[in-house]
Tab-separated table of C-alpha atoms in Angstrom:
chain	number	residue	atom	x	y	z
S	1	MET	CA	-26.235	8.949	28.922
S	2	GLU	CA	-22.941	10.823	29.018
S	3	LYS	CA	-22.762	14.125	27.171
S	4	GLN	CA	-19.101	13.900	26.137
S	5	ALA	CA	-18.744	14.003	22.314
S	6	PRO	CA	-17.240	10.929	20.656
S	7	SER	CA	-13.539	11.518	20.003
S	8	ILE	CA	-10.212	9.783	20.389
S	9	GLY	CA	-9.830	11.678	23.665
S	10	SER	CA	-13.156	10.539	25.089
S	11	PHE	CA	-12.582	6.919	23.971
S	12	TYR	CA	-9.319	6.830	25.910
S	13	ASP	CA	-10.836	8.681	28.895
S	14	TYR	CA	-13.293	5.784	29.133
S	15	ILE	CA	-10.460	3.242	28.770
S	16	LYS	CA	-8.844	4.872	31.837
S	17	LYS	CA	-12.103	4.096	33.672
S	18	GLU	CA	-11.986	0.528	32.281
S	19	ARG	CA	-14.997	1.023	30.048
S	20	LEU	CA	-15.020	0.001	26.375
S	21	MET	CA	-17.386	2.470	24.731
S	22	ALA	CA	-18.903	2.654	21.248
S	23	THR	CA	-21.403	5.077	19.775
S	24	LYS	CA	-24.774	3.862	18.566
S	25	CYS	CA	-26.388	5.690	15.673
S	26	THR	CA	-29.892	6.641	16.822
S	27	ILE	CA	-31.074	6.799	13.193
S	28	CYS	CA	-29.944	3.444	11.736
S	29	GLY	CA	-28.812	1.572	14.859
S	30	GLN	CA	-25.205	1.020	13.658
S	31	LEU	CA	-22.652	0.560	16.432
S	32	ASN	CA	-19.560	2.618	15.630
S	33	LEU	CA	-16.291	1.442	17.155
S	34	PRO	CA	-14.014	3.296	17.560
S	35	PRO	CA	-16.689	5.834	18.486
S	36	ARG	CA	-17.231	8.605	15.966
S	37	GLU	CA	-19.511	11.528	15.406
S	38	VAL	CA	-20.537	10.680	11.816
S	39	CYS	CA	-22.146	7.241	11.464
S	40	GLN	CA	-20.094	4.971	9.193
S	41	GLU	CA	-23.250	3.350	7.885
S	42	CYS	CA	-25.733	6.171	7.232
S	43	GLY	CA	-23.734	9.381	7.739
S	44	SER	CA	-26.064	10.784	10.388
S	45	LYS	CA	-24.732	12.752	13.353
S	46	ASP	CA	-27.237	11.501	15.929
S	47	TRP	CA	-25.543	9.191	18.382
S	48	GLU	CA	-25.566	7.893	21.909
S	49	TRP	CA	-22.862	6.200	23.964
S	50	ILE	CA	-23.113	2.450	24.467
S	51	GLN	CA	-20.880	0.450	26.798
S	52	LEU	CA	-19.742	-2.830	25.240
S	53	GLU	CA	-19.604	-5.927	27.384
S	54	GLY	CA	-16.013	-6.569	26.304
S	55	LYS	CA	-16.495	-10.160	25.164
S	56	GLY	CA	-15.813	-11.340	21.645
S	57	ARG	CA	-13.811	-13.580	19.401
S	58	LEU	CA	-10.569	-13.333	17.457
S	59	GLU	CA	-11.072	-12.836	13.715
S	60	THR	CA	-7.436	-12.635	12.600
S	61	TYR	CA	-4.008	-11.970	14.115
S	62	THR	CA	-0.278	-11.589	13.623
S	63	THR	CA	2.743	-12.018	15.853
S	64	ILE	CA	4.959	-8.935	15.663
S	65	HIS	CA	8.647	-9.865	15.740
S	66	ILE	CA	10.040	-6.554	14.477
S	67	PRO	CA	8.250	-3.887	16.552
S	68	PRO	CA	8.191	-0.104	16.522
S	69	ALA	CA	10.573	1.354	19.143
S	70	LYS	CA	7.824	1.907	21.744
S	71	PHE	CA	6.903	-1.787	21.840
S	72	SER	CA	10.406	-3.290	21.619
S	73	ASP	CA	10.318	-4.436	25.276
S	74	ILE	CA	7.343	-6.766	24.752
S	75	ALA	CA	8.177	-8.275	21.314
S	76	PRO	CA	7.261	-10.772	20.075
S	77	TYR	CA	3.635	-9.924	20.817
S	78	ILE	CA	0.299	-10.747	19.212
S	79	VAL	CA	-1.963	-8.142	17.622
S	80	GLY	CA	-5.381	-9.196	16.408
S	81	ILE	CA	-8.801	-7.973	15.357
S	82	VAL	CA	-11.506	-8.823	17.884
S	83	ARG	CA	-15.173	-8.894	16.941
S	84	LEU	CA	-17.182	-7.936	20.013
S	85	ASN	CA	-20.381	-9.884	20.684
S	86	GLU	CA	-22.386	-6.720	19.968
S	87	GLY	CA	-20.927	-6.715	16.404
S	88	PRO	CA	-18.222	-4.067	16.005
S	89	ARG	CA	-14.507	-4.838	15.776
S	90	ILE	CA	-11.287	-3.403	17.125
S	91	THR	CA	-7.525	-3.972	16.810
S	92	ALA	CA	-5.711	-4.856	20.031
S	93	ILE	CA	-2.718	-6.577	21.543
S	94	ILE	CA	-3.814	-10.009	22.753
S	95	HIS	CA	-2.214	-11.370	25.910
S	96	ILE	CA	-1.673	-14.978	24.852
S	97	SER	CA	1.192	-17.232	23.863
S	98	PRO	CA	1.855	-17.676	20.110
S	99	ASP	CA	1.432	-21.437	20.698
S	100	ASP	CA	-2.123	-21.029	21.957
S	101	VAL	CA	-3.565	-18.371	19.650
S	102	LYS	CA	-6.296	-19.472	17.217
S	103	VAL	CA	-8.660	-17.697	14.832
S	104	GLY	CA	-12.173	-17.892	16.296
S	105	MET	CA	-11.132	-18.170	19.946
S	106	ASP	CA	-13.112	-16.402	22.678
S	107	LEU	CA	-11.513	-13.335	24.254
S	108	VAL	CA	-12.372	-10.749	26.905
S	109	VAL	CA	-11.217	-7.180	27.322
S	110	ALA	CA	-8.377	-6.460	29.772
S	111	TYR	CA	-6.981	-3.169	31.010
S	112	VAL	CA	-3.285	-3.016	31.837
S	113	GLU	CA	-0.814	-0.356	32.911
S	114	TYR	CA	1.692	0.091	30.072
S	115	LYS	CA	4.339	2.810	30.127
S	116	GLY	CA	2.400	4.997	32.563
S	117	GLU	CA	-0.950	4.685	30.785
S	118	LYS	CA	-3.992	2.473	31.106
S	119	ALA	CA	-3.992	0.411	27.924
S	120	LEU	CA	-6.656	-1.644	26.154
S	121	ARG	CA	-5.802	-5.322	25.707
S	122	PHE	CA	-7.643	-8.639	25.265
S	123	ARG	CA	-7.011	-11.969	26.968
S	124	VAL	CA	-8.392	-15.485	27.243
S	125	PRO	CA	-11.510	-15.528	29.506
I	1	MET	CA	-12.834	7.750	-23.649
I	2	LEU	CA	-9.802	8.969	-21.718
I	3	ARG	CA	-6.695	9.539	-23.864
I	4	VAL	CA	-3.474	10.906	-22.367
I	5	ALA	CA	-0.180	10.011	-24.039
I	6	VAL	CA	3.031	8.963	-22.312
I	7	ALA	CA	5.799	10.994	-23.970
I	8	GLY	CA	8.747	9.747	-21.923
I	9	ILE	CA	9.739	7.699	-18.869
I	10	GLY	CA	12.699	7.703	-16.497
I	11	LEU	CA	13.844	5.766	-13.432
I	12	THR	CA	16.729	5.755	-11.004
I	13	LYS	CA	17.929	2.401	-9.833
I	14	PHE	CA	15.886	1.378	-6.780
I	15	ALA	CA	18.584	0.756	-4.175
I	16	ARG	CA	20.336	2.137	-1.118
I	17	HIS	CA	21.429	5.654	-2.159
I	18	GLU	CA	23.076	6.952	0.996
I	19	ASP	CA	25.032	9.577	-0.904
I	20	LYS	CA	21.884	11.254	-2.245
I	21	THR	CA	18.831	13.181	-1.046
I	22	THR	CA	15.374	13.021	-2.646
I	23	ARG	CA	15.940	16.117	-4.776
I	24	GLU	CA	18.925	14.493	-6.474
I	25	LEU	CA	17.048	11.246	-7.080
I	26	TRP	CA	14.123	13.245	-8.467
I	27	VAL	CA	16.325	15.264	-10.833
I	28	GLU	CA	17.945	12.053	-12.125
I	29	ALA	CA	14.619	10.315	-12.881
I	30	ALA	CA	12.918	13.448	-14.267
I	31	SER	CA	15.899	14.287	-16.492
I	32	LYS	CA	15.828	10.746	-17.903
I	33	ALA	CA	12.084	11.094	-18.645
I	34	LEU	CA	12.706	14.389	-20.467
I	35	GLU	CA	15.631	12.859	-22.352
I	36	ASP	CA	13.521	9.830	-23.303
I	37	ALA	CA	10.972	12.240	-24.819
I	38	ASN	CA	13.668	14.466	-26.316
I	39	ALA	CA	11.973	17.277	-24.380
I	40	SER	CA	13.402	20.216	-22.476
I	41	PRO	CA	12.472	21.428	-18.981
I	42	LYS	CA	10.805	24.402	-20.701
I	43	ASP	CA	8.161	22.045	-22.162
I	44	VAL	CA	6.897	21.133	-18.683
I	45	GLN	CA	3.781	23.146	-17.847
I	46	ALA	CA	3.133	21.543	-14.449
I	47	ALA	CA	4.491	18.785	-12.213
I	48	TYR	CA	2.799	16.378	-9.779
I	49	ILE	CA	5.155	14.367	-7.587
I	50	GLY	CA	4.225	11.578	-5.193
I	51	CYS	CA	6.166	11.314	-1.974
I	52	TYR	CA	4.965	9.645	1.213
I	53	SER	CA	6.951	10.900	4.159
I	54	PRO	CA	9.910	13.191	3.438
I	55	GLU	CA	9.214	14.928	6.760
I	56	TRP	CA	10.009	11.698	8.594
I	57	TRP	CA	13.038	10.531	6.637
I	58	GLU	CA	14.544	13.776	5.404
I	59	HIS	CA	13.057	16.557	7.542
I	60	GLN	CA	11.901	18.208	4.343
I	61	SER	CA	8.514	19.382	3.100
I	62	HIS	CA	7.383	21.852	0.392
I	63	LEU	CA	8.667	19.355	-2.154
I	64	GLY	CA	6.733	20.573	-5.191
I	65	SER	CA	8.586	23.853	-5.397
I	66	LEU	CA	11.877	22.370	-4.217
I	67	TYR	CA	11.822	19.852	-7.069
I	68	ALA	CA	10.674	22.445	-9.618
I	69	ASP	CA	13.607	24.604	-8.591
I	70	TRP	CA	16.216	21.839	-8.807
I	71	LEU	CA	14.888	20.533	-12.122
I	72	GLY	CA	14.804	24.057	-13.563
I	73	ILE	CA	11.090	24.194	-14.370
I	74	CYS	CA	10.135	27.243	-12.248
I	75	PRO	CA	7.756	29.056	-12.492
I	76	ALA	CA	5.605	26.078	-13.602
I	77	PRO	CA	3.217	24.971	-10.827
I	78	SER	CA	4.492	21.907	-9.001
I	79	VAL	CA	2.944	20.047	-6.073
I	80	ARG	CA	3.639	17.000	-3.965
I	81	VAL	CA	0.859	14.404	-3.757
I	82	GLU	CA	0.545	12.024	-0.795
I	83	SER	CA	-1.481	8.827	-0.505
I	84	ALA	CA	0.965	6.568	1.360
I	85	CYS	CA	2.384	3.895	-0.978
I	86	ALA	CA	-0.058	5.025	-3.694
I	87	SER	CA	1.341	8.577	-3.647
I	88	SER	CA	2.662	8.519	-7.180
I	89	GLY	CA	-0.308	6.565	-8.539
I	90	ALA	CA	-2.315	9.513	-7.229
I	91	ALA	CA	0.217	11.929	-8.788
I	92	ILE	CA	-0.268	10.290	-12.206
I	93	ARG	CA	-3.986	10.751	-11.791
I	94	CYS	CA	-3.480	14.481	-11.080
I	95	GLY	CA	-1.391	14.765	-14.244
I	96	VAL	CA	-3.941	12.834	-16.274
I	97	GLN	CA	-6.737	15.093	-15.040
I	98	ALA	CA	-4.727	18.210	-15.920
I	99	VAL	CA	-4.071	17.046	-19.490
I	100	ALA	CA	-7.478	15.467	-20.108
I	101	SER	CA	-9.256	18.614	-18.918
I	102	GLY	CA	-7.221	20.787	-21.262
I	103	LEU	CA	-5.688	22.738	-18.374
I	104	HIS	CA	-2.164	21.798	-19.520
I	105	ASP	CA	-0.748	20.171	-22.659
I	106	VAL	CA	2.447	18.680	-21.201
I	107	VAL	CA	2.981	17.706	-17.563
I	108	LEU	CA	5.567	15.789	-15.607
I	109	VAL	CA	4.423	13.197	-13.066
I	110	GLY	CA	6.702	11.331	-10.754
I	111	GLY	CA	7.470	9.900	-7.386
I	112	VAL	CA	10.382	9.696	-5.014
I	113	GLU	CA	11.278	8.350	-1.579
I	114	LYS	CA	14.364	8.013	0.583
I	115	MET	CA	13.992	5.501	3.396
I	116	PHE	CA	17.629	4.802	4.168
I	117	GLY	CA	19.663	7.496	5.826
I	118	GLY	CA	21.193	10.141	3.596
I	119	PRO	CA	24.169	12.450	3.674
I	120	ARG	CA	22.451	14.654	6.277
I	121	ARG	CA	20.503	12.124	8.343
I	122	SER	CA	20.808	8.541	9.554
I	123	CYS	CA	17.820	6.209	10.012
I	124	ASP	CA	17.878	2.805	11.711
I	125	ILE	CA	15.443	-0.045	11.079
I	126	ALA	CA	13.205	0.793	14.071
I	127	TYR	CA	12.893	4.381	12.820
I	128	THR	CA	11.993	3.238	9.306
I	129	THR	CA	9.525	0.615	10.617
I	130	GLU	CA	7.819	3.356	12.604
I	131	GLY	CA	7.819	5.652	9.562
I	132	LEU	CA	5.973	3.031	7.529
I	133	ALA	CA	3.418	2.527	10.300
I	134	LEU	CA	2.371	6.179	9.949
I	135	ALA	CA	0.139	5.066	7.070
I	136	SER	CA	-2.040	3.136	9.541
I	137	ASP	CA	-4.489	4.581	12.073
I	138	GLU	CA	-2.432	6.317	14.788
I	139	ALA	CA	-5.075	6.195	17.507
I	140	TYR	CA	-6.383	2.685	16.984
I	141	GLU	CA	-3.730	0.630	15.132
I	142	GLN	CA	-0.329	2.180	15.872
I	143	ALA	CA	-1.466	2.548	19.501
I	144	GLN	CA	-1.719	-1.259	19.636
I	145	GLY	CA	1.758	-1.858	18.234
I	146	LEU	CA	0.566	-2.821	14.751
I	147	THR	CA	3.281	-2.480	12.101
I	148	PHE	CA	2.965	-2.290	8.308
I	149	PRO	CA	4.068	-5.921	7.847
I	150	GLY	CA	1.725	-6.787	10.738
I	151	ALA	CA	-1.261	-5.296	8.896
I	152	TYR	CA	-0.669	-7.498	5.853
I	153	ALA	CA	0.174	-10.450	8.107
I	154	MET	CA	-3.342	-10.200	9.576
I	155	MET	CA	-4.715	-10.384	6.013
I	156	ALA	CA	-2.494	-13.407	5.344
I	157	THR	CA	-3.781	-15.178	8.472
I	158	ALA	CA	-7.358	-14.443	7.394
I	159	HIS	CA	-6.729	-15.619	3.803
I	160	MET	CA	-5.095	-18.838	4.998
I	161	HIS	CA	-7.918	-19.462	7.453
I	162	ARG	CA	-10.704	-18.753	4.955
I	163	TYR	CA	-9.304	-20.284	1.761
I	164	GLY	CA	-6.542	-22.622	2.881
I	165	THR	CA	-3.839	-20.539	1.182
I	166	LYS	CA	-0.438	-22.041	1.940
I	167	ARG	CA	2.897	-20.703	3.165
I	168	GLU	CA	4.532	-22.224	0.093
I	169	GLN	CA	2.255	-20.304	-2.286
I	170	LEU	CA	3.297	-17.000	-0.729
I	171	SER	CA	6.971	-17.961	-1.041
I	172	LYS	CA	6.502	-18.882	-4.706
I	173	ILE	CA	5.485	-15.274	-5.369
I	174	ALA	CA	8.759	-14.052	-3.834
I	175	VAL	CA	10.726	-16.588	-5.912
I	176	LYS	CA	8.970	-15.438	-9.118
I	177	ASN	CA	9.598	-11.765	-8.457
I	178	HIS	CA	13.275	-12.311	-7.632
I	179	LYS	CA	13.614	-14.279	-10.853
I	180	ASN	CA	12.088	-11.398	-12.833
I	181	ALA	CA	14.405	-8.868	-11.163
I	182	ALA	CA	17.563	-10.888	-11.805
I	183	ASN	CA	18.220	-9.246	-15.183
I	184	ASN	CA	16.650	-5.849	-14.401
I	185	PRO	CA	19.474	-3.297	-14.038
I	186	TYR	CA	17.136	-0.958	-12.116
I	187	ALA	CA	16.261	-3.578	-9.477
I	188	GLN	CA	17.525	-3.564	-5.899
I	189	PHE	CA	17.954	-7.364	-5.761
I	190	GLN	CA	19.282	-8.697	-9.052
I	191	ARG	CA	19.414	-12.266	-7.852
I	192	GLU	CA	17.249	-15.343	-7.797
I	193	ILE	CA	16.263	-17.052	-4.555
I	194	SER	CA	15.293	-20.664	-3.947
I	195	LEU	CA	11.906	-21.738	-2.623
I	196	GLU	CA	13.628	-23.220	0.409
I	197	GLU	CA	15.416	-19.918	1.114
I	198	ALA	CA	12.127	-18.027	0.781
I	199	MET	CA	10.262	-20.401	3.085
I	200	SER	CA	12.860	-20.569	5.846
I	201	ALA	CA	13.616	-16.866	6.328
I	202	ARG	CA	13.208	-15.333	9.778
I	203	ILE	CA	9.740	-14.171	10.807
I	204	VAL	CA	8.976	-10.437	10.603
I	205	ALA	CA	5.255	-10.552	11.467
I	206	PHE	CA	3.834	-14.080	11.554
I	207	PRO	CA	2.928	-15.614	9.145
I	208	LEU	CA	5.074	-13.304	6.990
I	209	ASN	CA	8.838	-13.764	6.910
I	210	LEU	CA	11.618	-11.582	5.558
I	211	PHE	CA	11.183	-12.877	1.992
I	212	ASP	CA	7.473	-12.068	2.067
I	213	CYS	CA	8.351	-8.402	2.592
I	214	CYS	CA	9.513	-5.836	0.087
I	215	PRO	CA	12.787	-4.146	1.033
I	216	ILE	CA	13.478	-0.643	2.281
I	217	SER	CA	14.528	1.333	-0.791
I	218	ASP	CA	15.537	4.715	-2.131
I	219	GLY	CA	14.616	5.778	-5.641
I	220	ALA	CA	12.628	7.923	-8.016
I	221	ALA	CA	10.543	7.537	-11.173
I	222	ALA	CA	9.087	10.030	-13.634
I	223	ALA	CA	6.913	10.174	-16.725
I	224	LEU	CA	6.182	13.007	-19.131
I	225	LEU	CA	2.503	13.072	-20.153
I	226	CYS	CA	0.986	15.045	-23.000
I	227	LYS	CA	-2.202	15.429	-24.979
I	228	PRO	CA	-2.455	12.775	-27.729
I	229	GLU	CA	-2.071	15.318	-30.544
I	230	LEU	CA	1.461	16.138	-29.340
I	231	ALA	CA	2.668	12.570	-28.758
I	232	ARG	CA	4.398	12.177	-32.132
I	233	GLU	CA	6.663	15.121	-31.315
I	234	TYR	CA	8.126	13.152	-28.425
I	235	THR	CA	7.949	9.422	-29.120
I	236	ASP	CA	7.809	6.879	-31.944
I	237	THR	CA	5.811	4.249	-30.084
I	238	VAL	CA	2.774	5.942	-28.595
I	239	VAL	CA	1.240	4.552	-25.433
I	240	HIS	CA	-1.961	6.036	-24.049
I	241	ILE	CA	-3.296	6.039	-20.530
I	242	ILE	CA	-6.906	5.032	-21.197
I	243	ALA	CA	-8.171	4.608	-17.625
I	244	SER	CA	-7.196	6.324	-14.394
I	245	THR	CA	-9.283	5.494	-11.348
I	246	GLN	CA	-8.840	5.763	-7.611
I	247	SER	CA	-10.810	4.575	-4.619
I	248	SER	CA	-10.629	4.919	-0.836
I	249	ASP	CA	-11.352	2.628	2.099
I	250	THR	CA	-11.055	2.879	5.864
I	251	ILE	CA	-7.386	2.904	6.798
I	252	ALA	CA	-8.076	0.822	9.909
I	253	ILE	CA	-8.451	-2.790	8.802
I	254	HIS	CA	-10.910	-3.576	11.627
I	255	ASN	CA	-13.492	-1.246	10.044
I	256	ARG	CA	-13.499	-3.080	6.686
I	257	SER	CA	-16.030	-5.558	5.400
I	258	SER	CA	-13.275	-8.017	4.399
I	259	TYR	CA	-9.728	-8.868	5.497
I	260	THR	CA	-9.073	-11.037	2.443
I	261	SER	CA	-9.763	-8.465	-0.262
I	262	LEU	CA	-9.137	-4.728	-0.687
I	263	ARG	CA	-12.354	-2.888	-1.440
I	264	ALA	CA	-10.432	0.145	-2.740
I	265	ALA	CA	-8.655	-2.048	-5.308
I	266	LYS	CA	-11.780	-3.901	-6.383
I	267	THR	CA	-13.761	-0.691	-6.782
I	268	ALA	CA	-11.044	1.157	-8.723
I	269	ALA	CA	-10.410	-1.876	-10.968
I	270	LYS	CA	-14.089	-2.386	-11.690
I	271	GLU	CA	-14.455	1.274	-12.638
I	272	SER	CA	-11.365	1.135	-14.876
I	273	TYR	CA	-12.550	-1.980	-16.708
I	274	LYS	CA	-15.967	-0.395	-17.155
I	275	THR	CA	-14.650	2.877	-18.593
I	276	VAL	CA	-12.538	1.128	-21.249
I	277	GLN	CA	-15.060	-1.672	-21.761
I	278	ILE	CA	-12.616	-4.518	-21.271
I	279	GLU	CA	-12.578	-7.535	-18.996
I	280	PRO	CA	-9.718	-8.775	-16.795
I	281	LYS	CA	-8.904	-11.422	-19.423
I	282	ASP	CA	-8.112	-8.662	-21.940
I	283	VAL	CA	-5.173	-7.422	-19.827
I	284	ASP	CA	-1.870	-8.711	-21.266
I	285	ILE	CA	0.430	-7.678	-18.427
I	286	ALA	CA	-0.003	-6.199	-14.947
I	287	GLU	CA	2.170	-4.497	-12.392
I	288	VAL	CA	0.587	-5.143	-8.992
I	289	HIS	CA	1.404	-3.778	-5.563
I	290	ASP	CA	3.332	-6.635	-3.911
I	291	CYS	CA	4.560	-4.791	-0.816
I	292	PHE	CA	4.072	-8.247	0.721
I	293	THR	CA	3.578	-11.569	-1.050
I	294	ILE	CA	0.042	-11.830	0.320
I	295	ALA	CA	-0.709	-8.421	-1.228
I	296	GLU	CA	0.186	-9.760	-4.688
I	297	LEU	CA	-1.949	-12.860	-4.159
I	298	ILE	CA	-4.931	-10.750	-3.065
I	299	ALA	CA	-4.349	-8.465	-6.093
I	300	TYR	CA	-4.807	-11.443	-8.474
I	301	GLU	CA	-8.269	-11.850	-6.969
I	302	ASP	CA	-9.206	-8.166	-6.620
I	303	LEU	CA	-8.244	-7.476	-10.257
I	304	GLY	CA	-10.366	-10.388	-11.452
I	305	PHE	CA	-7.499	-12.519	-12.827
I	306	CYS	CA	-9.034	-15.357	-10.793
I	307	LYS	CA	-11.924	-15.865	-8.386
I	308	PRO	CA	-11.665	-14.972	-4.678
I	309	GLY	CA	-9.628	-17.658	-2.912
I	310	GLU	CA	-7.933	-18.918	-6.086
I	311	GLY	CA	-4.833	-16.703	-5.940
I	312	GLY	CA	-2.733	-19.600	-4.664
I	313	ARG	CA	-3.710	-21.699	-7.652
I	314	LEU	CA	-2.645	-18.943	-10.051
I	315	ILE	CA	0.925	-18.953	-8.742
I	316	ASP	CA	0.980	-22.777	-8.434
I	317	GLU	CA	0.046	-23.148	-12.103
I	318	GLY	CA	2.549	-20.568	-13.350
I	319	GLU	CA	-0.094	-18.351	-14.935
I	320	VAL	CA	1.526	-15.196	-13.544
I	321	GLU	CA	5.051	-16.033	-14.719
I	322	VAL	CA	6.710	-14.408	-17.741
I	323	GLY	CA	5.213	-16.495	-20.572
I	324	GLY	CA	2.114	-17.360	-18.522
I	325	ARG	CA	-1.485	-16.330	-19.177
I	326	ILE	CA	-1.181	-13.047	-17.239
I	327	PRO	CA	2.442	-12.139	-16.445
I	328	ILE	CA	2.621	-10.137	-13.196
I	329	ASN	CA	5.469	-7.890	-12.064
I	330	THR	CA	7.815	-8.663	-14.944
I	331	ASP	CA	10.356	-6.152	-13.552
I	332	GLY	CA	10.602	-7.934	-10.179
I	333	GLY	CA	7.794	-6.067	-8.422
I	334	LEU	CA	8.149	-4.242	-5.150
I	335	LYS	CA	9.584	-7.412	-3.648
I	336	ALA	CA	12.765	-7.516	-5.712
I	337	LYS	CA	12.868	-4.339	-7.790
I	338	GLY	CA	12.408	-2.415	-4.531
I	339	HIS	CA	9.774	-0.160	-2.976
I	340	PRO	CA	10.804	3.457	-2.480
I	341	VAL	CA	7.252	4.130	-1.326
I	342	GLY	CA	6.443	7.356	-3.169
I	343	ALA	CA	8.195	6.261	-6.378
I	344	THR	CA	6.404	2.944	-6.783
I	345	GLY	CA	3.241	3.978	-8.657
I	346	VAL	CA	5.133	5.728	-11.439
I	347	GLY	CA	7.776	2.977	-11.399
I	348	MET	CA	5.009	0.491	-12.227
I	349	VAL	CA	3.729	2.617	-15.092
I	350	CYS	CA	7.302	2.867	-16.452
I	351	GLU	CA	7.462	-0.948	-16.636
I	352	VAL	CA	4.035	-1.161	-18.304
I	353	VAL	CA	5.154	1.423	-20.883
I	354	LYS	CA	8.387	-0.523	-21.530
I	355	GLN	CA	6.368	-3.697	-22.075
I	356	LEU	CA	3.946	-1.968	-24.454
I	357	ARG	CA	6.813	-0.350	-26.370
I	358	GLY	CA	8.710	-3.660	-26.572
I	359	GLU	CA	11.643	-2.406	-24.476
I	360	ALA	CA	11.290	-4.547	-21.323
I	361	VAL	CA	13.996	-6.864	-19.973
I	362	ASN	CA	11.476	-9.693	-19.639
I	363	GLN	CA	9.506	-8.825	-22.742
I	364	VAL	CA	6.091	-10.393	-23.283
I	365	LYS	CA	3.573	-9.870	-26.062
I	366	ALA	CA	1.407	-7.042	-24.804
I	367	GLU	CA	-0.948	-4.401	-26.097
I	368	ILE	CA	-2.871	-3.590	-22.910
I	369	GLY	CA	-1.218	-3.229	-19.486
I	370	LEU	CA	-2.468	-2.388	-16.006
I	371	ALA	CA	-0.826	-0.822	-12.941
I	372	HIS	CA	-2.334	-1.418	-9.469
I	373	ASN	CA	-0.880	0.852	-6.786
I	374	VAL	CA	-2.106	0.431	-3.193
I	375	GLY	CA	-1.756	2.937	-0.345
I	376	GLY	CA	-0.993	1.624	3.135
I	377	SER	CA	-2.874	-1.571	3.938
I	378	GLY	CA	-5.539	-0.756	1.335
I	379	GLY	CA	-6.876	2.635	2.410
I	380	SER	CA	-6.317	3.843	-1.133
I	381	CYS	CA	-5.734	2.332	-4.550
I	382	THR	CA	-5.133	3.723	-8.011
I	383	ILE	CA	-5.577	1.737	-11.208
I	384	HIS	CA	-4.138	2.819	-14.555
I	385	ILE	CA	-4.774	1.002	-17.818
I	386	LEU	CA	-2.430	1.721	-20.711
I	387	LYS	CA	-2.658	0.756	-24.366
I	388	ARG	CA	-0.189	0.858	-27.250
I	389	VAL	CA	-1.745	2.795	-30.113
I	390	SER	CA	1.059	2.625	-32.689
């Protein structure tokens, strides 16, 4: 397993390599996403990296019509919370039309170039 | 049991104050609170002032001392307290702790925010939208373009999906709060709106539209607190703060156990009810944090005024109206009174005190009142319970 400590930096380094990574607590088994050093469930600091498959389903969403300045070029866009099949959840922009989006739908991870960076997104499988 | 008396209260109008900076708004509200208590700045032994993001909107920090200086209370200790939209709820709690512990006898608590441009700075809507988003997780929510209305919109989608809550029920909350603000001289929107107007407004973050969202506001609020033994020196109708609780939750919504309830609010409310040994049904009036209509509906449930999922029924049946079983936001709430973020928590307590003293514009019969002040999308919440004792 990789030695890099869980941090915002290491999470996004993995995103650049198109890998969605969580940390697994080696004491209680909790999967922490976003990855973190202190387990959300039991507070232990014993962890290992786990790569998530990137498949999940949409738990809730919104369509942003009034965006922050950075995202003004893509509005309106959909942001949702995706529950990965392994259990943990994450917030992401979903590449889908507002007419087609539904709570409970299946999604897969996608990696796109956005403003000079590799960005995490989800899309329909 | 906790006993801290409210000696005086003061508010500015919540509105667009482009000719003023936060220090001027603060001095206006604080001076009114001192005047209400017939107190002088020399009586103030310490000050705790909530403000969310003066660095963003005004390029100003070190507010505690700045405000002490401009109010003329130096060298009394004075600090700014920050917990997003619950900043001044948290400031009240600091003041309560100081008095209850015996550290100080008389303290000033307050809150202030300027979100419109001022005499020295202009701010457009995109800038202010981004400023509000700072209360969410930078790395994992802001990075995905989530806005503050978007965060609550995701809760609204979840609530609709889980409980069948309807668009119309959310709009009814906006209609109620505008109605309550119509005769409140301190409110930003002193006008009623129709249900049709509320339902057909343009979308901000689906499913929330413009009339589901509180406005951008400038304003300040203040309250002078003292130990109960001194209350009679300042006020004829004594109101006590009898519970002051606060709870935290993850600021990223995706790490929470529920999207249809705020754990921080439920925990703080439960603890407050327990400390004063009352039940939700014993509350006569409540000020709840309706930054969005869905937030008010969820508050009905989190505070125990109805069961989870029944918030829509409460507004449908008029129970939360002035004259209903549990009148909510009798001053117009954040939706229509306005939401100068850092001022809101103390602004709520000012309305509860007015109701308990019998000085409110939409007066109801009340002996026990509650203020529910939420930070961000629910990462923090303070609950204060107040009771009239004479």
